XYZ file of C-alpha atoms in Angstrom:
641
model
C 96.510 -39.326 -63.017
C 95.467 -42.782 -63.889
C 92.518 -41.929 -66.437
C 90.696 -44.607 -68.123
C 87.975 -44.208 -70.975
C 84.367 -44.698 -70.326
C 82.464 -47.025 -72.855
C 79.479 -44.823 -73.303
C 77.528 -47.964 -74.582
C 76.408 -45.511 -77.925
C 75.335 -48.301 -80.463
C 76.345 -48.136 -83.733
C 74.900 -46.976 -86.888
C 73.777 -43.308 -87.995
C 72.902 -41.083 -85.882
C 69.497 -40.647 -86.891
C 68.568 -44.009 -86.510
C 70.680 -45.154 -83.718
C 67.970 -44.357 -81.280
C 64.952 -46.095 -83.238
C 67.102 -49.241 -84.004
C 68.548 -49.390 -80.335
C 64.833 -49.614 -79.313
C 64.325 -52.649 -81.124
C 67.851 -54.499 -80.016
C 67.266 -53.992 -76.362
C 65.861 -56.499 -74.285
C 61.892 -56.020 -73.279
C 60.424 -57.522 -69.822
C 56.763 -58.637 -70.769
C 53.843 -56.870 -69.208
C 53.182 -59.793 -66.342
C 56.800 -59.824 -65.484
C 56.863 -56.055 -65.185
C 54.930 -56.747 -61.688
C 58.003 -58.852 -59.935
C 59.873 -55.581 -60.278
C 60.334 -52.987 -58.105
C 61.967 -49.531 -59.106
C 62.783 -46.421 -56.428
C 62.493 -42.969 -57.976
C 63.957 -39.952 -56.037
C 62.389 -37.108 -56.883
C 59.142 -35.900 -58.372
C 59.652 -32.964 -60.271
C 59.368 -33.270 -63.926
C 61.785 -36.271 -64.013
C 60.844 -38.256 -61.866
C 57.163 -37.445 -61.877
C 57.207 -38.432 -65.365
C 59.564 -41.549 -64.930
C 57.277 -42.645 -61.919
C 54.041 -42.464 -63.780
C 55.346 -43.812 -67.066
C 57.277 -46.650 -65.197
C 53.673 -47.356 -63.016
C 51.607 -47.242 -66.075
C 54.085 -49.994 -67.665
C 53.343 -52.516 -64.443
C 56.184 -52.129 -62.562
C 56.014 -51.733 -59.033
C 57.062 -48.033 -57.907
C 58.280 -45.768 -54.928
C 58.558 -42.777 -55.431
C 60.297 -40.354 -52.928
C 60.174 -36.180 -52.373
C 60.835 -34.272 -49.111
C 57.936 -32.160 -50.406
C 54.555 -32.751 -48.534
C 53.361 -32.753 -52.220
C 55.454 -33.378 -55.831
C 54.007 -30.427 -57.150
C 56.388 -28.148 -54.806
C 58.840 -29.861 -56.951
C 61.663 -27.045 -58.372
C 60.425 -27.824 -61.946
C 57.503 -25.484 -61.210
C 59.622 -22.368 -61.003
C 60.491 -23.029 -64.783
C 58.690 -19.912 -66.595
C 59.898 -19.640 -69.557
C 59.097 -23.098 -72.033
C 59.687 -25.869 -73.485
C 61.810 -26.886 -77.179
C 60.260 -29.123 -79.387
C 61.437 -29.368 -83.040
C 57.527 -29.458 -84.451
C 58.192 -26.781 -86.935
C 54.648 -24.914 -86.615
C 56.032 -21.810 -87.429
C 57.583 -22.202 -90.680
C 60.626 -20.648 -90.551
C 63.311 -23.568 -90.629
C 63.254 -25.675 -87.622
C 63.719 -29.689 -87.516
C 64.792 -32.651 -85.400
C 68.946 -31.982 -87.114
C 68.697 -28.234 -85.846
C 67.463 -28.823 -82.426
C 70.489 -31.047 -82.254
C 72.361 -28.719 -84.362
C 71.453 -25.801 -81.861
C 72.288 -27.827 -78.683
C 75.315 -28.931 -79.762
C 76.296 -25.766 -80.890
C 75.209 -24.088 -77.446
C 76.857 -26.579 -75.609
C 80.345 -25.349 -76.717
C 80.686 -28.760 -78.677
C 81.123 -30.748 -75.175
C 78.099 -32.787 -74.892
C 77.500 -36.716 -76.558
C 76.068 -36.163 -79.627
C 74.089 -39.530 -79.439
C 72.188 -38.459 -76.395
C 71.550 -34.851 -77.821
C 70.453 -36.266 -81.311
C 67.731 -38.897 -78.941
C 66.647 -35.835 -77.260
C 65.519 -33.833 -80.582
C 63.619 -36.902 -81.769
C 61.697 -37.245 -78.839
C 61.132 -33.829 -78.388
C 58.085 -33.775 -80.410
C 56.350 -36.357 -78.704
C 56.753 -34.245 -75.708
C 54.787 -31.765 -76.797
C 51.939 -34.238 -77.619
C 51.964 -35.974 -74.497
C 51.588 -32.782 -72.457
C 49.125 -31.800 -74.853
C 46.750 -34.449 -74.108
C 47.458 -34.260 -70.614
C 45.629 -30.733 -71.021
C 48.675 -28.622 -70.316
C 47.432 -24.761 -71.315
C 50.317 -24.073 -74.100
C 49.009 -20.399 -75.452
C 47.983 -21.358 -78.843
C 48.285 -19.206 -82.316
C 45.542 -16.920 -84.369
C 44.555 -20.701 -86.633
C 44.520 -22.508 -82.965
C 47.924 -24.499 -83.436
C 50.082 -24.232 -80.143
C 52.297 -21.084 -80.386
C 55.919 -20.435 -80.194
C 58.416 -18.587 -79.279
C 62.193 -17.804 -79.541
C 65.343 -18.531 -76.967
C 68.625 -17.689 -76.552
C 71.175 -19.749 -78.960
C 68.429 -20.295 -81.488
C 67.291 -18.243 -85.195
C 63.634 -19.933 -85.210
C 61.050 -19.958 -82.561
C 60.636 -23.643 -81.247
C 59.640 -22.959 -77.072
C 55.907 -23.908 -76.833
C 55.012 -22.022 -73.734
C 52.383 -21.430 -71.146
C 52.525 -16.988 -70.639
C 55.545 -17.355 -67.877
C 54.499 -20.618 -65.907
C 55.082 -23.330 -68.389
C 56.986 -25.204 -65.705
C 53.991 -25.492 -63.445
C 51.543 -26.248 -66.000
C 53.712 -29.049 -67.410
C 54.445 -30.203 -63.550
C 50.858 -30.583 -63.043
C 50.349 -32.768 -66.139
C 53.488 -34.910 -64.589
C 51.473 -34.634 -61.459
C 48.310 -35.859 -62.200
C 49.652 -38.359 -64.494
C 51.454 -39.937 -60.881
C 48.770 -39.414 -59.088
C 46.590 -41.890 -61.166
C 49.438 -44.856 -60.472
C 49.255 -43.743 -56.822
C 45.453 -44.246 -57.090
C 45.845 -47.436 -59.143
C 48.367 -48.870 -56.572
C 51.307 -49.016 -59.176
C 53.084 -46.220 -57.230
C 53.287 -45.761 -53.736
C 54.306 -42.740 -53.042
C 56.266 -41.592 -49.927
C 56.471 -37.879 -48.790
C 58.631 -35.437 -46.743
C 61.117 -38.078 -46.912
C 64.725 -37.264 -47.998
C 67.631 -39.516 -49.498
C 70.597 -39.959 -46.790
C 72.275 -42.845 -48.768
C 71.934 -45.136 -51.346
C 72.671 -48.646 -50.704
C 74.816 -51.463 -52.807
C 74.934 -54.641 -52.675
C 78.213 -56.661 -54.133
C 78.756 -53.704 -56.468
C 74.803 -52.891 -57.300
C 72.452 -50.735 -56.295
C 69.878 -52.276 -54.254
C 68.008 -49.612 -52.279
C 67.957 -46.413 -49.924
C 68.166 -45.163 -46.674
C 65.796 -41.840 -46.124
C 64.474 -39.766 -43.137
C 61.143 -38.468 -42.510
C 62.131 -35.132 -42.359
C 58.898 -34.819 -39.620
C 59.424 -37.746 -37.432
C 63.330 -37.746 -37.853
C 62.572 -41.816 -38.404
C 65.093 -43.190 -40.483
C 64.113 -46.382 -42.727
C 65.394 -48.693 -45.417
C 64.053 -49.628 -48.724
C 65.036 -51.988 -51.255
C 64.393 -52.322 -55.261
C 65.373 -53.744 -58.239
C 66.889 -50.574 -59.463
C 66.802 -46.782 -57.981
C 66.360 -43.935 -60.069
C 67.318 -40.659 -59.060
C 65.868 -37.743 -60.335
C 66.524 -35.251 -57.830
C 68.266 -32.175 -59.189
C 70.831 -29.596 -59.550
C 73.490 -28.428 -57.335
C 73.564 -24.814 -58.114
C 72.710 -24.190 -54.398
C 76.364 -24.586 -53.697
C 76.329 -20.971 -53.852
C 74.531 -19.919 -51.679
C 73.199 -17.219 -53.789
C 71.015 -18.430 -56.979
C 67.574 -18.724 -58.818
C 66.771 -22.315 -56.981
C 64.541 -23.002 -54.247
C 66.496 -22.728 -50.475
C 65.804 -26.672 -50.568
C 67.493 -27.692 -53.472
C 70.921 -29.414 -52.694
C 72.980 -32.229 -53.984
C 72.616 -34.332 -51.224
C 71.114 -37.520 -53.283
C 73.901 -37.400 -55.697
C 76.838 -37.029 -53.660
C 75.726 -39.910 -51.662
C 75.357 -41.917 -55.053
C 78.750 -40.791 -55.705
C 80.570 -41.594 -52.205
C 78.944 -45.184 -53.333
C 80.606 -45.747 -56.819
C 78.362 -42.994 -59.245
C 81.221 -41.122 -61.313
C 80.750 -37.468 -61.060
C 80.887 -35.685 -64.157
C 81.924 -32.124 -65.330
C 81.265 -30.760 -61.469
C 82.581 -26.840 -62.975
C 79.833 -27.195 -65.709
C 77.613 -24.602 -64.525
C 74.928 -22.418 -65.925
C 74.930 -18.389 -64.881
C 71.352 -17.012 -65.947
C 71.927 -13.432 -67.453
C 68.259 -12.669 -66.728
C 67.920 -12.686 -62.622
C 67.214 -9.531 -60.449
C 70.404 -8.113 -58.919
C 70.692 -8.698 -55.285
C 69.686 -5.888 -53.079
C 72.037 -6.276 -50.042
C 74.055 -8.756 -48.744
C 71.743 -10.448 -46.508
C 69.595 -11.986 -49.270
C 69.150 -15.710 -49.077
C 67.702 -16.776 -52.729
C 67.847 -14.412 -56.231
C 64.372 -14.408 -58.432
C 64.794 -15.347 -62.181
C 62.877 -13.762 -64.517
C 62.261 -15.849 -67.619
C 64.778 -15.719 -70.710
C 61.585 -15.451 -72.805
C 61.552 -11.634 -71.833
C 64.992 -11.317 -74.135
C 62.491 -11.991 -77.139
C 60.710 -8.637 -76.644
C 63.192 -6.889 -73.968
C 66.443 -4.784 -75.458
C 69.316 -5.071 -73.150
C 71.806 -1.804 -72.277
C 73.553 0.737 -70.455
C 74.799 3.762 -70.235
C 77.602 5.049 -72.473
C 79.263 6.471 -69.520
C 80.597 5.464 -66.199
C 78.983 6.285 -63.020
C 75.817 7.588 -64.597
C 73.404 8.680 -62.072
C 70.200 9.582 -64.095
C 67.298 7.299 -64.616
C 66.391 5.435 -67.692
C 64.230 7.810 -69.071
C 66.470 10.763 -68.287
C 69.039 9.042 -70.538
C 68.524 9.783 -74.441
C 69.271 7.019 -77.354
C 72.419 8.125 -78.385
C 74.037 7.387 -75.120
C 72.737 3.740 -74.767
C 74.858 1.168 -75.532
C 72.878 -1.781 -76.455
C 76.058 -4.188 -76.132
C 74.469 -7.724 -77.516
C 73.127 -5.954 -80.581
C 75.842 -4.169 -80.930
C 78.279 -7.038 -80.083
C 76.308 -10.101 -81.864
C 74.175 -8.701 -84.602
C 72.952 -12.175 -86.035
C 71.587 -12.942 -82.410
C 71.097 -9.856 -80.575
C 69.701 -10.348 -77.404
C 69.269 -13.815 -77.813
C 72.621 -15.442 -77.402
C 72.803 -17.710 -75.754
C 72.944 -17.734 -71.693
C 76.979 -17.845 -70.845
C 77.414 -15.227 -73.391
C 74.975 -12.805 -72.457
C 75.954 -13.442 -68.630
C 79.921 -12.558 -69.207
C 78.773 -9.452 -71.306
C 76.628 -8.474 -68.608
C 79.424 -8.660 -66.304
C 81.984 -6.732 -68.589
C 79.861 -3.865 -68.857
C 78.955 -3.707 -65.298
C 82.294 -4.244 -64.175
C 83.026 -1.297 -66.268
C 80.853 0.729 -63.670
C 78.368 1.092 -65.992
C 76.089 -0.799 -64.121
C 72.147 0.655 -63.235
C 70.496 0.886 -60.280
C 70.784 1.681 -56.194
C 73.988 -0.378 -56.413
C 74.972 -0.166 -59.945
C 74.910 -3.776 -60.063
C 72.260 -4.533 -62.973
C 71.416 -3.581 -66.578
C 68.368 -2.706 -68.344
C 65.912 -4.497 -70.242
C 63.588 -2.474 -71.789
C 60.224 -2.696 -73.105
C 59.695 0.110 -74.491
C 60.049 -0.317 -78.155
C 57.989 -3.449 -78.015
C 54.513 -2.147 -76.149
C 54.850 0.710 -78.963
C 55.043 -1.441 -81.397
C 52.407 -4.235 -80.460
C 50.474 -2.657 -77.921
C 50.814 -2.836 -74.005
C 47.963 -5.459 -74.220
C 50.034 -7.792 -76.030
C 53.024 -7.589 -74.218
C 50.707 -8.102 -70.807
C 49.006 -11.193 -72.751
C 52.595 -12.550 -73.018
C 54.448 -11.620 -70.138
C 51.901 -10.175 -67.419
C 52.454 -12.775 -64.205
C 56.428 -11.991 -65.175
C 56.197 -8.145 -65.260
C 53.544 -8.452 -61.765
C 56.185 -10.404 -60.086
C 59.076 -8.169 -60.719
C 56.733 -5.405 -59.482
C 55.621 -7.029 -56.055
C 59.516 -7.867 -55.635
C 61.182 -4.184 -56.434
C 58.249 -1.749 -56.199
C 59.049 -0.499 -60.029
C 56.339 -0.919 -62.702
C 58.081 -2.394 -65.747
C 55.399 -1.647 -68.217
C 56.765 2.160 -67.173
C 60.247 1.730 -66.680
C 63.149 -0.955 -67.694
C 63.718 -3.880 -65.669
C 67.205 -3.922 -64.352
C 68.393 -7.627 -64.333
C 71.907 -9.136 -63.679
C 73.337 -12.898 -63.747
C 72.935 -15.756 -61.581
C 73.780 -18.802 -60.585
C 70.623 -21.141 -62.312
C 71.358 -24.466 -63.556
C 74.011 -27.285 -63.671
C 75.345 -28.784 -66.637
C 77.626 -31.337 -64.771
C 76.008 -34.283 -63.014
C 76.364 -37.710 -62.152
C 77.651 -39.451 -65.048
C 75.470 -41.553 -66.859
C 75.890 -43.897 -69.965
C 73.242 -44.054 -73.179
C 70.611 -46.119 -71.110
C 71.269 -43.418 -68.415
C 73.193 -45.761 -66.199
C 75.433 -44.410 -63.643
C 78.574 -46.254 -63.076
C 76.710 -47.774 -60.415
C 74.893 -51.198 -61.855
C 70.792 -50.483 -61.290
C 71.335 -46.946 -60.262
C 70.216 -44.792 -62.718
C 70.193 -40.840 -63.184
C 67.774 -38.293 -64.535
C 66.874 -35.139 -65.659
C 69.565 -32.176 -64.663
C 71.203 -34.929 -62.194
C 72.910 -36.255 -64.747
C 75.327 -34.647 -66.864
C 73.869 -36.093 -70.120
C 73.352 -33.623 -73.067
C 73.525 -30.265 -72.289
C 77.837 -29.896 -72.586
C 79.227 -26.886 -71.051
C 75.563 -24.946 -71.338
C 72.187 -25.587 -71.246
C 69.918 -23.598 -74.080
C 66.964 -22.052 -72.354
C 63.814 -24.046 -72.415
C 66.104 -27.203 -72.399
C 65.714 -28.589 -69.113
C 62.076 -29.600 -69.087
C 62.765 -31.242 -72.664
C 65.523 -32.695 -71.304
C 63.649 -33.857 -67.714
C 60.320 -35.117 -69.593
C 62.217 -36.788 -72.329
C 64.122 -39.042 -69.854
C 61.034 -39.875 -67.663
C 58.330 -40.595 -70.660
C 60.350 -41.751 -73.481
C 63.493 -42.549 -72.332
C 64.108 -44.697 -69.516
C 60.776 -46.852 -69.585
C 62.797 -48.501 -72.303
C 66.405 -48.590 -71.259
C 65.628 -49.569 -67.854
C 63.489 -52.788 -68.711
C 66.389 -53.756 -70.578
C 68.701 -53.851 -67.422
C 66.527 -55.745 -65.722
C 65.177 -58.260 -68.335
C 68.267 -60.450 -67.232
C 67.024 -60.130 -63.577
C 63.707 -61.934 -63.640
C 63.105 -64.100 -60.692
C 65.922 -62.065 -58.599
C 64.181 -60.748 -55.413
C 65.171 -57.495 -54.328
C 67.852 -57.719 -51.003
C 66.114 -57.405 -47.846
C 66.126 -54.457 -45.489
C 67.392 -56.921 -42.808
C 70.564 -57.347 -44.839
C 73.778 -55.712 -43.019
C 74.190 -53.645 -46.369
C 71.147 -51.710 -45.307
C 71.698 -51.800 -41.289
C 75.136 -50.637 -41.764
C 73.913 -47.645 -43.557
C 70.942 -47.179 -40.955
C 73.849 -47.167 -38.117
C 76.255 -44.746 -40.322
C 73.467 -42.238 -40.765
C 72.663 -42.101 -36.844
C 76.042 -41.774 -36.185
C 76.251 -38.975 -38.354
C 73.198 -37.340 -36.953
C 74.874 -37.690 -33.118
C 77.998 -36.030 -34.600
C 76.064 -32.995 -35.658
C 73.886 -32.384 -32.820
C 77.004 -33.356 -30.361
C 78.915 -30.507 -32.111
C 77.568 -27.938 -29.781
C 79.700 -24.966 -32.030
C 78.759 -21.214 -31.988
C 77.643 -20.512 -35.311
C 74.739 -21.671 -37.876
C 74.674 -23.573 -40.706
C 73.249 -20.667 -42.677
C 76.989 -19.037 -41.558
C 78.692 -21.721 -43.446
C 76.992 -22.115 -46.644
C 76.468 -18.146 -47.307
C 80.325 -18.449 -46.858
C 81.342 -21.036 -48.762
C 78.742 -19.709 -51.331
C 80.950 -16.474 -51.028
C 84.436 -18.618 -52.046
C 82.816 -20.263 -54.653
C 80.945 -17.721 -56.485
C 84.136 -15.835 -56.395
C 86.390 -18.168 -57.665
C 84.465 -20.679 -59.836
C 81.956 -18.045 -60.904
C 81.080 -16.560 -64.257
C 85.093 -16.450 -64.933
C 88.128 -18.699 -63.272
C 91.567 -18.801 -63.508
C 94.589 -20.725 -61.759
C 95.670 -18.713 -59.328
C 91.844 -18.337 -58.091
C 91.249 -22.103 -57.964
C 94.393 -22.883 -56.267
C 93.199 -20.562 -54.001
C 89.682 -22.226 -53.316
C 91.415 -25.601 -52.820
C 92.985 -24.271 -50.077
C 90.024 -21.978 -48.668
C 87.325 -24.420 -48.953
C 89.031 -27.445 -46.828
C 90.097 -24.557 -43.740
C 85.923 -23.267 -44.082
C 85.138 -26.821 -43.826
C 87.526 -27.648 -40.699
C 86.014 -25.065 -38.614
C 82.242 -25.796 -40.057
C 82.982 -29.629 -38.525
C 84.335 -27.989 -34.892
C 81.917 -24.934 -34.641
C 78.760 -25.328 -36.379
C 75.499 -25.309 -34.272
C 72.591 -27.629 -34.610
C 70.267 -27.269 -32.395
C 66.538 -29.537 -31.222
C 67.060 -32.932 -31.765
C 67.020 -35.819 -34.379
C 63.137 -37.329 -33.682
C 61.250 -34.531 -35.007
C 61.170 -31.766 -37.890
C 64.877 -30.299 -37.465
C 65.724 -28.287 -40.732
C 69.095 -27.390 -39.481
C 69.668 -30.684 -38.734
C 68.407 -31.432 -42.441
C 70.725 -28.472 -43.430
C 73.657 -29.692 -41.672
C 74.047 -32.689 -43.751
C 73.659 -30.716 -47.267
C 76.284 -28.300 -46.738
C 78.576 -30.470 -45.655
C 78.117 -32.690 -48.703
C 78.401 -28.999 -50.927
C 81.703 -28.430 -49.190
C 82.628 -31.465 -50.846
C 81.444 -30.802 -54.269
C 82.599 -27.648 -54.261
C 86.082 -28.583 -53.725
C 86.070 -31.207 -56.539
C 84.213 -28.270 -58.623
C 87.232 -26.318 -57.947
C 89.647 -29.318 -58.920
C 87.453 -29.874 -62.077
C 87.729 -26.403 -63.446
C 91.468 -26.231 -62.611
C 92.337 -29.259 -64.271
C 90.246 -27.719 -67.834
C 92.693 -26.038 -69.124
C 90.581 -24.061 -71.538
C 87.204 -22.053 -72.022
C 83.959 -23.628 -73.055
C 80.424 -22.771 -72.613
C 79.719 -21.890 -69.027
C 83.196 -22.225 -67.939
C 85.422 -19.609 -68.606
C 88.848 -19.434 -67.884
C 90.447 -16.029 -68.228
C 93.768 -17.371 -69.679
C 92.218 -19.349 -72.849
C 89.816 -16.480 -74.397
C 89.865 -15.243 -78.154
C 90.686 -11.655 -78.981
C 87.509 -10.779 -78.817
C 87.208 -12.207 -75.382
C 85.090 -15.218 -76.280
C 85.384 -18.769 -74.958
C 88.473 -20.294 -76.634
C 88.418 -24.311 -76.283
C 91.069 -26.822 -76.552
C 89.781 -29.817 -78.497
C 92.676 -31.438 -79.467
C 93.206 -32.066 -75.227
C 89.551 -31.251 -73.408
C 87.038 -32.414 -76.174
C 85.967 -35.154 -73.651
C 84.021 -35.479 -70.266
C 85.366 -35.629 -67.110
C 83.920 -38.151 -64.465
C 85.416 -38.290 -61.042
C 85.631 -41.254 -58.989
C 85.080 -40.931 -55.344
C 88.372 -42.231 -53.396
C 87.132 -41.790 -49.473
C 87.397 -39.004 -47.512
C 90.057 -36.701 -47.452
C 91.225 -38.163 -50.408
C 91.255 -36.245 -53.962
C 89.107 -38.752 -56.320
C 90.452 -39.893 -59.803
C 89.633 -38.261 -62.871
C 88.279 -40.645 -65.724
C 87.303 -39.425 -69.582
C 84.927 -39.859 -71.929
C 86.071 -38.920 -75.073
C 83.663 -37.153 -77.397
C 83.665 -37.533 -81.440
C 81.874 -35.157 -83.472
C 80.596 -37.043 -87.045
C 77.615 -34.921 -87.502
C 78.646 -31.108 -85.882
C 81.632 -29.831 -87.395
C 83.795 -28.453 -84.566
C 84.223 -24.712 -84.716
C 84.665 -22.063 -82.685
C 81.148 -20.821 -81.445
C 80.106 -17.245 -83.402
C 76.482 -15.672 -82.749
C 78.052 -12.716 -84.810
């Protein structure tokens, strides 16, 4: 394959004051100017609500886009769990070098250790900002803001808000918006979804989006477009994220010149509840914090068939504590998910379809009281009871792996530039500094630090150079080409006039892909999928119904479009993890595996990323590398012994 390397644009210097000094070097557009510029942001979940605001509170002049009637039905709000910030209230250890240490080291040593080191820093300032914006973070017996512990981590750095951190920090990213809308700096556009993104002599210069009420399809230019809009975990089928999510936005950014990077990069939470029966559309997460107080097992024995309490202490096996006595039950995500799935595939799986293990509370509430664990958990435990009818305060949860979050993204460089000049990606649509797995209570860090602190600098500096440039117009064939393209598109679907739904064709691709590029892969599997996924997609193009029309609310129509754009990722997915020819993080590939059947990486060949470049249709794209150094994290292989 012709591979090239990808300059990163990583200034120089040490690491800890690359960031600090970079700030300074970069160019700076001066508060008047800041109003002849115009910015699109895609999404308004944590990302771009944050990037919006910050951006509209700076001068510029902002769109912001959701297909929500409302950015706080943004996906960030299903985030229960926290938030990392190296602040070090506790005590016991933490700082800015272990936060980067710890991701790093989670990551399976295949994320840019620039990026993660920027992310540490400013991880602080997080905190602070949501502080002010009166974001409820529970709060300690001497009234600092409380912590606690996560998965791939020995001191407790998650500030948290009980299990709905996610919301409370959305609304602070909410209301913050909201005051540029009011103020006129951001005019915000809802139930209006991405269909293309639009370049202009090699630069991004706009969108094309439909009201997904009217079915009117319109045009908008900017200086730059920032997407913020997601994961693609959706692609199967089954997971923890809202039936809405998709990877629509990127894709499109890709078919248009955006690298994709790392597409088999993705995240199984170990702490979901198992499906019920096969005609489930969406699995529930229940938050990772739960692993703090919860101890995970089974039975000793195959096939057992009493309950929890029938079953005495000497025939539990409490695997992770057994397994990884340093961590316990808080390693991190991919290796608590593949245990989970040993010892269930063992048949020692619990429940009415032995597909789950416990996680018990019962140790805890005897030894701090069923009032704390309520104060800490209680929305958590009431949702698991509305959702399976079993008290958890009374008996274990039973919880099982899922499909949650995506490492792999669009790729971006150190100002978070795609490949794409002015297009710009955010928060988990990038690929940026998470590696081959995300540490719980990573993402919203990851989402706010790239809207607040992040790209309010790096972007001014791509468009200091720009000042007088006015955006391209709407009239410009660039953008009515793209208009006509997207009608067509729409007539193709609705002309279709097949048998079965669209719902048919993702919960079956969703099927091939959980299968094969699951919680383990291997070669013969992913040849396989590379031949499964294009036949699935051939009759999906000849037989799929859509039925209504295009000029009004049409969510099969809106569904249409998504899947067929998964089909796609999932096939380069497929190509991505064949072509890694080792384990890391949340990839695992059953051939390259240590004795003790942990992820065994190859750095002397993989210890870089790998960013696909679209070709057309039909046509496999090019893999490209970024190769990774490692000056301040000694590679080693990963232990949580």
């Amino acid at each position: 394959m012709n591979e090239i390397t990808l300059d990163s644009k990583v200034p120089e210097g040490p690491i800890s004051d690359k960031w600090e000094n970079h700030k300074f070097s970069m160019n700076l557009v001066n508060p008047n100017n800041k109003r002849k510029f115009e910015i699109i942001v895609v999404g308004t979940g944590l990302a771009g609500a944050s990037a919006a605001a910050s951006l509209g509170e700076l001068g510029y002049r902002v769109k912001a886009f959701t297909y929500h009637d409302t950015p706080r039905r943004a996906h960030s709000i299903a985030a229960q769990g926290g938030i990392n910030g190296a602040k070090n209230y506790t005590n016991d250890g933490d700082s800015v070098h272990r936060l980067f240490y710890d991701t790093v080291k989670g990551g399976d040593f295949r994320s840019r250790e620039a990026n993660v080191h920027r992310l540490a820093e400013v991880s602080a300032n997080i905190i602070d900002q949501a502080t002010a914006q009166g974001v409820p973070f529970a709060r300690d017996y001497g009234g600092l803001l409380d912590n606690r512990s996560f998965g791939g981590a020995q001191v407790s750095r998650t500030f948290y808000a009980r299990g709905q951190t996610g919301q409370q920090l959305l609304i602070g990213a909410y209301s913050a918006l909201m005051r540029q809308v009011g103020a006129g700096s951001v005019e915000l556009h809802t139930r209006s979804e991405l269909l293309d993104v639009v370049t202009k002599d090699g630069q991004a210069c706009g969108i094309v989006v439909r009201d997904l009420l009217s079915g009117e399809v319109t045009s908008h230019s900017a200086h730059a477009v920032v997407l913020a809009t997601g994961g693609y975990g959706n692609v199967y089928f089954l997971s923890t994220n809202a039936m809405m999510c998709n990877v629509t936005a990127a894709w499109r950014a890709h078919r248009k010149g955006a690298f994709f990077a790392n597409p088999c990069y993705t995240q199984i939470h170990p702490t979901c509840i198992p499906a019920s029966d096969d005609f489930q559309s969406k699995l529930t997460l229940m938050s990772e914090s739960l692993r703090n107080d919860g101890r995970i097992w089974v039975p000793n024995n195959e096939g057992e068939s009493r309950s929890a309490a029938e079953i005495p202490e000497s025939e539990r096996d409490y695997y992770l504590e057994r397994k990884y006595p340093a961590f316990g039950n808080l390693v991190p995500r991919d290796v608590a998910s593949r245990n989970a799935k040993t010892v269930v595939d063992e048949g020692r799986g619990v429940g009415p379809l032995a597909n789950g293990v416990y996680l018990d509370f019962s140790a805890a509430i005897e030894r701090d009281g069923l009032d704390t664990i309520s104060a800490k958990y209680g929305n958590l435990f009431d949702m698991y009871q509305r959702i399976t009818g079993e008290n958890p305060y009374q008996t274990p949860m039973r919880i099982y792996p899922a499909i949650h979050y995506t490492m792999g993204g669009l790729w971006v460089d150190y100002h978070l530039m795609t490949t794409v000049p002015g297009l710009y990606s955010i928060g988990e649509s990038n690929f940026s500094d998470h590696g081959a797995n995300r540490l719980g209570a990573s993402a919203l860090m990851q989402g706010l630090a790239d809207g607040y602190f992040v790209l309010p600098y790096t972007i001014g500096d791509g468009l200091a150079g720009r000042l007088g440039e006015p955006v391209v117009p709407t009239s410009d064939p660039v953008f009515t080409e793209a208009v006509a393209a997207i009608e067509s598109d729409t007539q193709r679907w609705l002309a279709t006039n097949g048998t079965k739904s669209v719902d048919y064709y993702h919960r079956e691709l969703g099927r091939i892909v959980w299968d094969n590029i699951g919680m383990e892969r291997n070669k013969a599997g992913l040849e396989q999928t590379l031949s499964d996924i294009p036949a699935l997609r051939e009759d999906f193009l000849k037989n799929v119904r859509v039925p209504g029309s295009a000029n009004t609310l049409n969510q099969s129509l809106e569904k249409a479009g998504r899947v067929d754009d998964f089909f796609e990722l999932a096939e380069l997915m497929a190509r991505d993890a064949l072509t890694r020819d080792e384990s890391c993080g949340g990839h695992f590939r059953v051939e390259y595996q240590t004795p003790e059947g942990e992820a065994q990486r190859d750095d002397e060949n993989f210890a870089h990323v790998a960013a696909w470049e679209w070709n057309g249709r039909g046509n496999a794209q090019t893999r490209h590398r970024e190769e990774l150094t490692f000056d301040n994290v000694a590679l080693s292989q990963r232990s949580y012994k």
